Tab-separated table of C-alpha atoms and ligand atoms in Angstrom:
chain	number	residue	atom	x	y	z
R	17	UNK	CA	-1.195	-29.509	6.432
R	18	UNK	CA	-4.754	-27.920	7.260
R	19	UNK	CA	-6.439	-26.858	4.494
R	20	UNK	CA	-7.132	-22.960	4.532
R	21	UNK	CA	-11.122	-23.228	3.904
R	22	UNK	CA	-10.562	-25.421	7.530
R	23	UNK	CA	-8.556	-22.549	9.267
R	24	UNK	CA	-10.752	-19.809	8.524
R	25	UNK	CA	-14.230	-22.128	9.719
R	26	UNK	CA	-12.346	-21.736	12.825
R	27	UNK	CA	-13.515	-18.729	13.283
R	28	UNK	CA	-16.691	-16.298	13.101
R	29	UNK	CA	-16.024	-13.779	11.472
R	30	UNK	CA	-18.928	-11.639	12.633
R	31	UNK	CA	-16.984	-10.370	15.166
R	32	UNK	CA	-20.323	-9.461	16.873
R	33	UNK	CA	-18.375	-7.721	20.189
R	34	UNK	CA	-15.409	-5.950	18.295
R	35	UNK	CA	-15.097	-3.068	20.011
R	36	UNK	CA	-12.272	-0.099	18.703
R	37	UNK	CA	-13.618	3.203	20.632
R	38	UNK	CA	-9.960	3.236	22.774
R	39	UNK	CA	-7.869	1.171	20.687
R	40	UNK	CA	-5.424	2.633	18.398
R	41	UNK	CA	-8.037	2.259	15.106
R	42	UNK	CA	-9.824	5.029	16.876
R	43	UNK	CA	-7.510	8.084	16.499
R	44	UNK	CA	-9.055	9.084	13.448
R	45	UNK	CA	-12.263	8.731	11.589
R	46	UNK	CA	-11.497	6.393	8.247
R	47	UNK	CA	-15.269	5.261	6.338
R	48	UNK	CA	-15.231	1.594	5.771
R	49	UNK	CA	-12.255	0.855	8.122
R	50	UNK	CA	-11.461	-2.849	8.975
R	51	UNK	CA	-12.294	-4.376	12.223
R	52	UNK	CA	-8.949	-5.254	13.507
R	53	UNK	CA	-9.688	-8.515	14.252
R	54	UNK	CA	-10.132	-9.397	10.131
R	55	UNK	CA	-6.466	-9.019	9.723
R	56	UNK	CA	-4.876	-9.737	12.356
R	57	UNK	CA	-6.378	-13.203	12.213
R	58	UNK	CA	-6.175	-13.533	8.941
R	59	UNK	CA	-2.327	-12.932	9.443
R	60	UNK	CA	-2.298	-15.595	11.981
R	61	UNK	CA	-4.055	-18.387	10.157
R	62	UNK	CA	-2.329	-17.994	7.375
R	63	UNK	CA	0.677	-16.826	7.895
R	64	UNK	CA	3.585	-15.942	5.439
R	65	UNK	CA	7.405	-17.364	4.715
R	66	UNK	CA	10.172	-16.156	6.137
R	67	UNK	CA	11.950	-12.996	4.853
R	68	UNK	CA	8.764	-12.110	3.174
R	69	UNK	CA	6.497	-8.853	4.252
R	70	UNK	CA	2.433	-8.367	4.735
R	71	UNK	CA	1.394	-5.815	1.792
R	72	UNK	CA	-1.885	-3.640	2.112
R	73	UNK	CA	-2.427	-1.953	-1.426
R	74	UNK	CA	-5.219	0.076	-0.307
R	75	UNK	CA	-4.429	0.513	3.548
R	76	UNK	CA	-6.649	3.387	4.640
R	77	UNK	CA	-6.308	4.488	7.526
R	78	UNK	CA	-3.425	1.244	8.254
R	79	UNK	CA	-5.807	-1.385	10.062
R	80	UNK	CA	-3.750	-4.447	8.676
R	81	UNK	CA	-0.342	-2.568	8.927
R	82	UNK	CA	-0.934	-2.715	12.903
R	83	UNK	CA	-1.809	-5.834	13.436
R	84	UNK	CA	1.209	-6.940	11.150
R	85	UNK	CA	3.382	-5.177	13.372
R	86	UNK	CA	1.831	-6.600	16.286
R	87	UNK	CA	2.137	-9.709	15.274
R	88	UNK	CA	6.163	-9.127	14.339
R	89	UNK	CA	5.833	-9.126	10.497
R	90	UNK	CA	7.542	-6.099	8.775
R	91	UNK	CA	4.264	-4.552	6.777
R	92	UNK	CA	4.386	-2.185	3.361
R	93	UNK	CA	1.098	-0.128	2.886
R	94	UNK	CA	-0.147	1.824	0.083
R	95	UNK	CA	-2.501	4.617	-0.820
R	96	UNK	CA	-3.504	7.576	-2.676
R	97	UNK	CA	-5.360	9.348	-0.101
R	98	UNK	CA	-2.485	11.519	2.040
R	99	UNK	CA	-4.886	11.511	4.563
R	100	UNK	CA	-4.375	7.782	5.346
R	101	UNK	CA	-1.376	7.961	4.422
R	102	UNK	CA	-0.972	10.420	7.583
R	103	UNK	CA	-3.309	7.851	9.705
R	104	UNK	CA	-1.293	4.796	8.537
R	105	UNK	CA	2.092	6.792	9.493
R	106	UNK	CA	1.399	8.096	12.974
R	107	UNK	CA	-0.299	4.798	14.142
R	108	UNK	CA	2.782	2.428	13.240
R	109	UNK	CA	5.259	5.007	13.979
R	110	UNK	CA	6.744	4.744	17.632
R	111	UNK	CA	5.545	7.751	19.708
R	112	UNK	CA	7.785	10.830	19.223
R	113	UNK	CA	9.114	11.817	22.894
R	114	UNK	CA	8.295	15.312	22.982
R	115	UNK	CA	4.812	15.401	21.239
R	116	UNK	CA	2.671	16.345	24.522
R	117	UNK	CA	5.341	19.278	25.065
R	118	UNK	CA	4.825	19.863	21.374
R	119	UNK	CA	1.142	20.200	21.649
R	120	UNK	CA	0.505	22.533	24.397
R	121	UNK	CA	3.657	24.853	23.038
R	122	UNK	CA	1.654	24.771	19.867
R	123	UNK	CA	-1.578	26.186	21.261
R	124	UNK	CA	0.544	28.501	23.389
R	125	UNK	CA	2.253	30.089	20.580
R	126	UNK	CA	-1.362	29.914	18.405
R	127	UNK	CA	-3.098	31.710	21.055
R	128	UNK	CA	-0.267	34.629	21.560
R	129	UNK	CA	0.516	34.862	17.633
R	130	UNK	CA	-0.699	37.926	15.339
R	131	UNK	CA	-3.631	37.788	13.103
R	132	UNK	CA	-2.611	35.227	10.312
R	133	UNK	CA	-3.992	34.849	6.636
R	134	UNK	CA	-6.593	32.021	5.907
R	135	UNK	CA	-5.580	30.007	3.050
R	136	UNK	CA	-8.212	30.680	0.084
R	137	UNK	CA	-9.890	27.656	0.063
R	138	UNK	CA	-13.558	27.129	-1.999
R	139	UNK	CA	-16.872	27.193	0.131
R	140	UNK	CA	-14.661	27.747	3.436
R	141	UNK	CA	-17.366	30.278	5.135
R	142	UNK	CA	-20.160	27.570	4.555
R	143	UNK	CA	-17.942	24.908	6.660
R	144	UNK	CA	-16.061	26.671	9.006
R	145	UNK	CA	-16.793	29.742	11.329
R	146	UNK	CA	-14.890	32.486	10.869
R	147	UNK	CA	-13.386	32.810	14.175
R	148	UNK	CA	-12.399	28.690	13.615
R	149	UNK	CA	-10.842	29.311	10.374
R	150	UNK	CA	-8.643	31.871	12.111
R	151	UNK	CA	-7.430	29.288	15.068
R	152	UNK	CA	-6.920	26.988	12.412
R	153	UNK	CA	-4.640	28.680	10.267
R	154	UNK	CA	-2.757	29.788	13.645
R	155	UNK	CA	-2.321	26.783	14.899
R	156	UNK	CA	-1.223	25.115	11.381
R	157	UNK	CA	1.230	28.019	11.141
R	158	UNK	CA	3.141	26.706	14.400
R	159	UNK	CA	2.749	22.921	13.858
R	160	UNK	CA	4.589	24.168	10.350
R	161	UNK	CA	7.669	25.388	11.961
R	162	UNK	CA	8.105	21.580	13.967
R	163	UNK	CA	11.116	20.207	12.596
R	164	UNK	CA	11.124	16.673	13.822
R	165	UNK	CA	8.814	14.907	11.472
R	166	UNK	CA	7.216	12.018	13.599
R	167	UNK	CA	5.835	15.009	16.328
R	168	UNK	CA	4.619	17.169	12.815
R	169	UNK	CA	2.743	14.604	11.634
R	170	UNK	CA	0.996	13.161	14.987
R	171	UNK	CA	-0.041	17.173	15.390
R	172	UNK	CA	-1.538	16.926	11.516
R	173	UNK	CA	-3.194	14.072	12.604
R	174	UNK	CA	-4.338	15.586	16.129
R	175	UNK	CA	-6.137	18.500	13.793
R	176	UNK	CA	-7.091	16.803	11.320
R	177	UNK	CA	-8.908	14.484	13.228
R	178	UNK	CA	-10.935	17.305	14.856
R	179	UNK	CA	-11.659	18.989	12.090
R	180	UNK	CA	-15.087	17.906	10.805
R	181	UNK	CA	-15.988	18.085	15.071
R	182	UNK	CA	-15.640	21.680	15.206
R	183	UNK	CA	-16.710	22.406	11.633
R	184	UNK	CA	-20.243	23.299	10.437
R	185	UNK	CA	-20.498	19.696	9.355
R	186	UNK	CA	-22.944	17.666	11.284
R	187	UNK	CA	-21.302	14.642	11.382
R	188	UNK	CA	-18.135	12.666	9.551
R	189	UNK	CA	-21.239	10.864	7.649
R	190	UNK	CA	-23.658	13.873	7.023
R	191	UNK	CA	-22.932	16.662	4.615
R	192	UNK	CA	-25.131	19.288	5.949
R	193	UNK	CA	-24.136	22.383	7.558
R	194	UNK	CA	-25.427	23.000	11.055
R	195	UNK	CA	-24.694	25.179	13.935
R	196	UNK	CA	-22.612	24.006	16.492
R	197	UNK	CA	-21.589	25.857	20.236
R	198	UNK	CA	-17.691	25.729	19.254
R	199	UNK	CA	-15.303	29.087	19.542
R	200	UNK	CA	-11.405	29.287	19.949
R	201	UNK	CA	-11.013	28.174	23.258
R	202	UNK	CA	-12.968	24.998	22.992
R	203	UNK	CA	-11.143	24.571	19.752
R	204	UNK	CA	-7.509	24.433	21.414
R	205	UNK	CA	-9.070	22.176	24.476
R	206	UNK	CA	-10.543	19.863	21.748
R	207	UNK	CA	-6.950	19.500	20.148
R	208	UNK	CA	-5.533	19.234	23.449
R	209	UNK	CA	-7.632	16.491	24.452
R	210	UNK	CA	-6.809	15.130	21.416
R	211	UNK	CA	-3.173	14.836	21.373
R	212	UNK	CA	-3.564	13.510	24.767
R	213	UNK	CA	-5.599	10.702	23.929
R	214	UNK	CA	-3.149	9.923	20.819
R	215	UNK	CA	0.051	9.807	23.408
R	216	UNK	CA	-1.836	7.548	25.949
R	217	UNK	CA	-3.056	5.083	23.398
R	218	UNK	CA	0.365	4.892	21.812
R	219	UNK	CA	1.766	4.231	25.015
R	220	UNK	CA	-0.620	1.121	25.335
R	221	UNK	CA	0.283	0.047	21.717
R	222	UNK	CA	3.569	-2.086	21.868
R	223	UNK	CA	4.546	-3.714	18.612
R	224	UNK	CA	7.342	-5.887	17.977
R	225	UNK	CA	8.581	-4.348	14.575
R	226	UNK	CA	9.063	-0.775	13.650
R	227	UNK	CA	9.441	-2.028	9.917
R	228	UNK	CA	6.356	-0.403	8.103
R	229	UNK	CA	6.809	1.001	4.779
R	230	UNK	CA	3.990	3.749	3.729
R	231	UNK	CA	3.974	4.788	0.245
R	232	UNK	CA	1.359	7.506	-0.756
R	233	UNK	CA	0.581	6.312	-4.659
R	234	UNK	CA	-2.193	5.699	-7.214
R	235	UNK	CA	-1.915	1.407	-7.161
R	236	UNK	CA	-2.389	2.071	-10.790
R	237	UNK	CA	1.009	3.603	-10.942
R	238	UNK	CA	2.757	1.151	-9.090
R	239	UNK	CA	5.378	-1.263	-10.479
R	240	UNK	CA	7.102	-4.312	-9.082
R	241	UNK	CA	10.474	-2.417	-9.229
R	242	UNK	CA	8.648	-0.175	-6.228
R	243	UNK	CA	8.813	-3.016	-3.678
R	244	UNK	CA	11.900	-3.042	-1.468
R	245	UNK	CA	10.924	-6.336	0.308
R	246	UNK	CA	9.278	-9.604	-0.804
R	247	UNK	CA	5.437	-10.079	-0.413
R	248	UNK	CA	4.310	-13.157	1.622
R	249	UNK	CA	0.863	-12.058	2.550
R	250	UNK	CA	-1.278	-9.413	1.283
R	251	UNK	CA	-4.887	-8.699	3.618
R	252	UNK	CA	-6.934	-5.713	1.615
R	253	UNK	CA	-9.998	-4.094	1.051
R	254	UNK	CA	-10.117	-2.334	-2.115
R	255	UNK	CA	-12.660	0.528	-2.570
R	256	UNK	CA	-16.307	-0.553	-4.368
R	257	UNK	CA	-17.124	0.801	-8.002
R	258	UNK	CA	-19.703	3.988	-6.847
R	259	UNK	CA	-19.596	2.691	-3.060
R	260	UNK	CA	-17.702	5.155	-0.632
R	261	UNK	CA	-16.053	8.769	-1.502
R	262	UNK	CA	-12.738	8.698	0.253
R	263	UNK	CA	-11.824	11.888	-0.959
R	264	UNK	CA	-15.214	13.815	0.100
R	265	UNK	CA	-14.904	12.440	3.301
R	266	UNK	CA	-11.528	14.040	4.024
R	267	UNK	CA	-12.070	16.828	1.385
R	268	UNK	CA	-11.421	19.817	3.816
R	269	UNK	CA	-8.946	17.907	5.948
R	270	UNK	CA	-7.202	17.677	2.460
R	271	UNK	CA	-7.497	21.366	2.099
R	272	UNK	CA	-6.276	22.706	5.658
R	273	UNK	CA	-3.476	20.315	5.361
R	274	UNK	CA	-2.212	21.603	1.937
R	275	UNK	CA	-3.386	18.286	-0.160
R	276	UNK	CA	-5.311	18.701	-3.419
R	277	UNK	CA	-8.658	16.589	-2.937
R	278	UNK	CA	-9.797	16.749	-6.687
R	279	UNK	CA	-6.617	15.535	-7.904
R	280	UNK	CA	-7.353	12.927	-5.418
R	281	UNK	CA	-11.207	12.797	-6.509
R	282	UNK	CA	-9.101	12.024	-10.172
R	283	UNK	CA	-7.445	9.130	-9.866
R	284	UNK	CA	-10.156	7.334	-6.624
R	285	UNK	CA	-10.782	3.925	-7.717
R	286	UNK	CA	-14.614	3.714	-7.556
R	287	UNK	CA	-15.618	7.058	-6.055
R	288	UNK	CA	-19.152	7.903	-6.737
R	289	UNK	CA	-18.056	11.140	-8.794
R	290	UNK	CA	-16.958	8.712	-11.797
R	291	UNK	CA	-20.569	7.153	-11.855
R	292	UNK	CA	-22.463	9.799	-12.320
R	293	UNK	CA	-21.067	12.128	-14.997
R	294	UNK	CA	-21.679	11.856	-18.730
R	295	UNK	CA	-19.689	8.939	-20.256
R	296	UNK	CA	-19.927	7.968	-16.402
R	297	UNK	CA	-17.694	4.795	-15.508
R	298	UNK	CA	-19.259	1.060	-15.320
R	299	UNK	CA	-18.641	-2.120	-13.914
R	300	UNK	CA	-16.123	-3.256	-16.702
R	301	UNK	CA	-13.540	-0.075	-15.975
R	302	UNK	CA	-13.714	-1.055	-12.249
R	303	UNK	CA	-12.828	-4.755	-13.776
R	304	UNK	CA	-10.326	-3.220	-15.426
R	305	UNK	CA	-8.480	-1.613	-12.847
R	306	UNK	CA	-9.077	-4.776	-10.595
R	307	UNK	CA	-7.178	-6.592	-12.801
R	308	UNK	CA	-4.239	-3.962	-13.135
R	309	UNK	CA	-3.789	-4.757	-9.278
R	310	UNK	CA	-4.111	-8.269	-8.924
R	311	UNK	CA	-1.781	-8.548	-11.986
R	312	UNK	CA	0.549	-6.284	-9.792
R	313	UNK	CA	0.182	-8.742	-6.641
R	314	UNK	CA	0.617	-11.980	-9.152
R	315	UNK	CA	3.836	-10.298	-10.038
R	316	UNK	CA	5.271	-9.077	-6.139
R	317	UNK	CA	4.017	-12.110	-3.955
R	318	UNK	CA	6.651	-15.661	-3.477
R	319	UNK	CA	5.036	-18.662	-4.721
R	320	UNK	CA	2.598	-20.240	-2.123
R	321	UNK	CA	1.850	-16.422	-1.085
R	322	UNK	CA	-1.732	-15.658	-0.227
R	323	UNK	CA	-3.756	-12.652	-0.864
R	324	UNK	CA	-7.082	-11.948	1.086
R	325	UNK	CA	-9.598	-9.529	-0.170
R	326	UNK	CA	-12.145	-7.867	1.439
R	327	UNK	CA	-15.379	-6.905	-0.552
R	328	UNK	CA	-18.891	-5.983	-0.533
R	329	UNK	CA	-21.352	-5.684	-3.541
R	330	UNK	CA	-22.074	-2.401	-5.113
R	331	UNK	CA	-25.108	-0.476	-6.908
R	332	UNK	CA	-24.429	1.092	-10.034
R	333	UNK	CA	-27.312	2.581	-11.424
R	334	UNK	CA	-29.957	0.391	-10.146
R	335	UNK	CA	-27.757	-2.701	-11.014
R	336	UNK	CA	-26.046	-4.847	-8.312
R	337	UNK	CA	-22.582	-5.844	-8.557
R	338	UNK	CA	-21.739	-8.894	-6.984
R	339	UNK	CA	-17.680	-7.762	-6.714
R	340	UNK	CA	-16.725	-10.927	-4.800
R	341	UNK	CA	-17.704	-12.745	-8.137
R	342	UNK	CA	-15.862	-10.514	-10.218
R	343	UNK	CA	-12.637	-10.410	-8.315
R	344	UNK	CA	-12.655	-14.121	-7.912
R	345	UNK	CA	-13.090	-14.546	-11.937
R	346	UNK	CA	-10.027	-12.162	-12.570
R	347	UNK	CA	-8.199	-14.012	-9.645
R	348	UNK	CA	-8.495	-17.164	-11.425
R	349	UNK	CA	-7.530	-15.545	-15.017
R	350	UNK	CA	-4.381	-13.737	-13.741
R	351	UNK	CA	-3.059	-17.447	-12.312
R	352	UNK	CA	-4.289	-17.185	-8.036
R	353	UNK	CA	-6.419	-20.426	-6.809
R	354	UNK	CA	-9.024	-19.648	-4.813
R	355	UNK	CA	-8.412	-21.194	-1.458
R	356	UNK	CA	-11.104	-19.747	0.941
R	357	UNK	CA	-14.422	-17.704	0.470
R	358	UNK	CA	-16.310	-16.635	3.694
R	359	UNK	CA	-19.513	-14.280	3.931
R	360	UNK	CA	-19.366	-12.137	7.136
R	361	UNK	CA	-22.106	-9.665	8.488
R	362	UNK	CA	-21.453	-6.020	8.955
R	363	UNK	CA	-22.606	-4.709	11.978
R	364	UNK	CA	-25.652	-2.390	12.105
R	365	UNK	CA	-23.879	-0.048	14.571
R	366	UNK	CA	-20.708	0.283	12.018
R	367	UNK	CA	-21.676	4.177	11.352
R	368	UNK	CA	-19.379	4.322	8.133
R	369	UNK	CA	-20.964	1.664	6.541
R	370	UNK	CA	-24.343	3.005	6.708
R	371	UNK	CA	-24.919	3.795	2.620
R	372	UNK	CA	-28.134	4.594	2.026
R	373	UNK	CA	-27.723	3.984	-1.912
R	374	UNK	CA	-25.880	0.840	-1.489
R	375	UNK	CA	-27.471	-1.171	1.678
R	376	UNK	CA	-24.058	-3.140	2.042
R	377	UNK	CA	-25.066	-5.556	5.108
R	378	UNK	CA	-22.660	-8.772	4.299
R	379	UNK	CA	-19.192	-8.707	2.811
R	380	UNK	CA	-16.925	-11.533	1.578
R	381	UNK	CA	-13.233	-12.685	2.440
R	382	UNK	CA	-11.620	-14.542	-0.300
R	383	UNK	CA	-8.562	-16.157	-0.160
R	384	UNK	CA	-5.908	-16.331	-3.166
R	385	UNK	CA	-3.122	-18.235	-3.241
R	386	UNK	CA	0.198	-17.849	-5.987
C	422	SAM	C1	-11.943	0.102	1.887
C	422	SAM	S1	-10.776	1.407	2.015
C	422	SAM	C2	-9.485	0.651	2.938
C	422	SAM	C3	-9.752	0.743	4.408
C	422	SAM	C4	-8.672	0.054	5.221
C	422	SAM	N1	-8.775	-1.388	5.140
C	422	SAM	C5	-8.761	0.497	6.690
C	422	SAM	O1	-8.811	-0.351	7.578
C	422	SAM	O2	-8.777	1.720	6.944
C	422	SAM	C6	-10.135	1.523	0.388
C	422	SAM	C7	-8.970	2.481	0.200
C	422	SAM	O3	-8.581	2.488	-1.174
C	422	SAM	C8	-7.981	3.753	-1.423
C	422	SAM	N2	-7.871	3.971	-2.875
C	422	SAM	C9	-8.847	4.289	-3.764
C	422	SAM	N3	-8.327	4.424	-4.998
C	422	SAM	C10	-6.992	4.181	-4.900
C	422	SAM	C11	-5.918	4.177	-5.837
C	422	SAM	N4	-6.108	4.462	-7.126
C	422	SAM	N5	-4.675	3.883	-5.373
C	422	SAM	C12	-4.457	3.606	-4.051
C	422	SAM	N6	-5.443	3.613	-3.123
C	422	SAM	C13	-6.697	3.893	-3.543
C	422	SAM	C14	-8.899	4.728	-0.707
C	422	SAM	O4	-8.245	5.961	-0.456
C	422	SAM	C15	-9.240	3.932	0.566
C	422	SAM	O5	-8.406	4.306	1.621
């Protein structure tokens, strides 16, 4: 049998020409989304028994979920964030039939319907123009009355992932507030556009298993009684203490779509918020939780079972955090051997990686195995 430290040198992981503008990881923005090619060839190196399942505890915006799918194993991902949870859901869900029809009835209706009440949501003038907030709500208040789910959610998704576009917000990765040239019209052609993109890359997309499971959950909460399927394989990349805001970067996505973002904001393992408040969070709560997760995995994976983490180091006040190290030290306590440890480069042009604070240029892949 071929070791899996020998597997992995097969390949380099730099992934220097990974391209994903027109591939299905590009419906929606996601900060610090993986490459596809990380899982899906981690899944095919490794590899998991029969019967068993590929688990992503922190899926995002579903990355490893596809390529599972693609490569014919039934997948279970997990989140808090509803807005990946929305992501993860439209891009492993087949294509509902009548979602182009769907999209242009939408606008239709939007454009025709009566003036219709903004929901009160905090700071909305600084973000949105007043004449956007209105085609918003309209056009929300029609995708509401969809009944078939599938074609509701892909139009969520459609909006949601225009929002920040025709928002005051300069860009998915600056918070400033600039003008832009956008009114009504080029609004409805933006979503238009949108949804069109979303049905021809879906047609391009043809996986051989329908069998994703997407539960929208604090990993905290989780128990082993939650799984419905045995776990052969889990590929992840769990958020950095005081790295990346998930939460502020869909924060008014969260709003317009009816989701509470500070109750997400709550319960975000490592979000910058928790650093930087008085009796601020450190490196040994992030620990902590680490080890609430990867005593969750030890507990849901079959013998032999592999787990492969993703992880960068962090900055916490001034302080670097070599995470790799940490993770692989609780690894080893909960029971895992560690059976592979690569350092890959991020690419420069990898726009949601660019922290300033943090200056995250290499990240590891580490390899568990039950
Ligand atoms: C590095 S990102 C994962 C990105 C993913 N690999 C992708 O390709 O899009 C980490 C994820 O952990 C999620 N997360 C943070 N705290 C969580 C918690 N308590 N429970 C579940 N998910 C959490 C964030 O919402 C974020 O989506």
């Amino acid at each position: 049998m071929v070791a899996i430290e020998d597997k992995l040198s097969q390949v380099n992981w730099d992934f220097p020409d990974s391209d994903t503008k027109e591939n299905i990881n590009s419906i929606h923005p996601y900060p610090a989304k993986f490459i596809p090619e990380i899982p899906r060839n981690l899944i095919r190196l490794i590899g998991l028994p029969p019967g068993t399942c590929v688990l992503d505890p922190f899926c995002g915006s579903g990355a490893t979920l596809v390529e599972a799918q693609m490569a014919g194993f039934p997948a279970i991902g997990i989140d808090l964030n509803p807005i990946a949870c929305l992501i993860s859901q439209v891009k492993t869900r087949p294509p509902p039939a009548d979602f182009l029809d769907s999209s242009i009835s939408v606008v239709e209706q939007a454009k025709k319907s009566k003036r219709t009440a903004v929901p009160k949501i905090s700071n909305l003038d600084h973000w949105f123009q007043r004449d956007i907030q209105e085609a918003i709500a309209r056009l929300l208040t029609q995708v509401d009355h969809i009944k078939n789910a599938s074609t509701k959610d892909a139009l969520y998704l459609s909006l949601s992932s225009i929002l920040v576009r025709v928002s005051n917000q300069e860009s998915d990765t600056r918070y400033a507030a600039v003008h832009k040239k956008v009114d009504r019209e080029s609004f409805y052609a933006l979503f238009l556009n949108t949804a069109a993109r979303l049905t021809a890359i879906k047609a391009l997309n043809k996986p051989k298993t329908n069998e994703v499971e997407i539960a929208c959950k604090n990993i905290l909460e989780v128990t082993p009684m939650d799984f419905p399927h045995s776990v052969g394989l889990v590929v992840t990349s769990p958020p950095y203490p005081n790295a990346y805001e998930y939460w502020l970067y869909h924060k008014y996505r969260m709003f317009w779509l009816g989701y509470d973002p500070i109750q997400v904001k709550n319960q975000e393992i490592g979000a910058r918020a928790h650093y930087f408040k008085k009796n601020h969070q450190t490196e040994h709560d992030f620990r902590r939780q680490m080890r609430n997760v990867l005593e969750l995995l030890w507990a849901v994976i079959v013998k032999g079972g592999c787990i492969c983490i993703i992880i960068g180091r962090s900055i916490i006040h001034g302080r670097t955090i070599d995470n790799a190290s940490m993770l692989t030290e609780i690894a080893g306590e909960v029971g895992f051997t560690s059976v592979g440890n690569i350092s890959r480069q991020i690419s420069s042009s990898r726009k949601t990686f660019n922290l300033s604070h943090a200056n995250i240029k290499t990240e590891n892949i580490l390899v568990f195995r039950k």
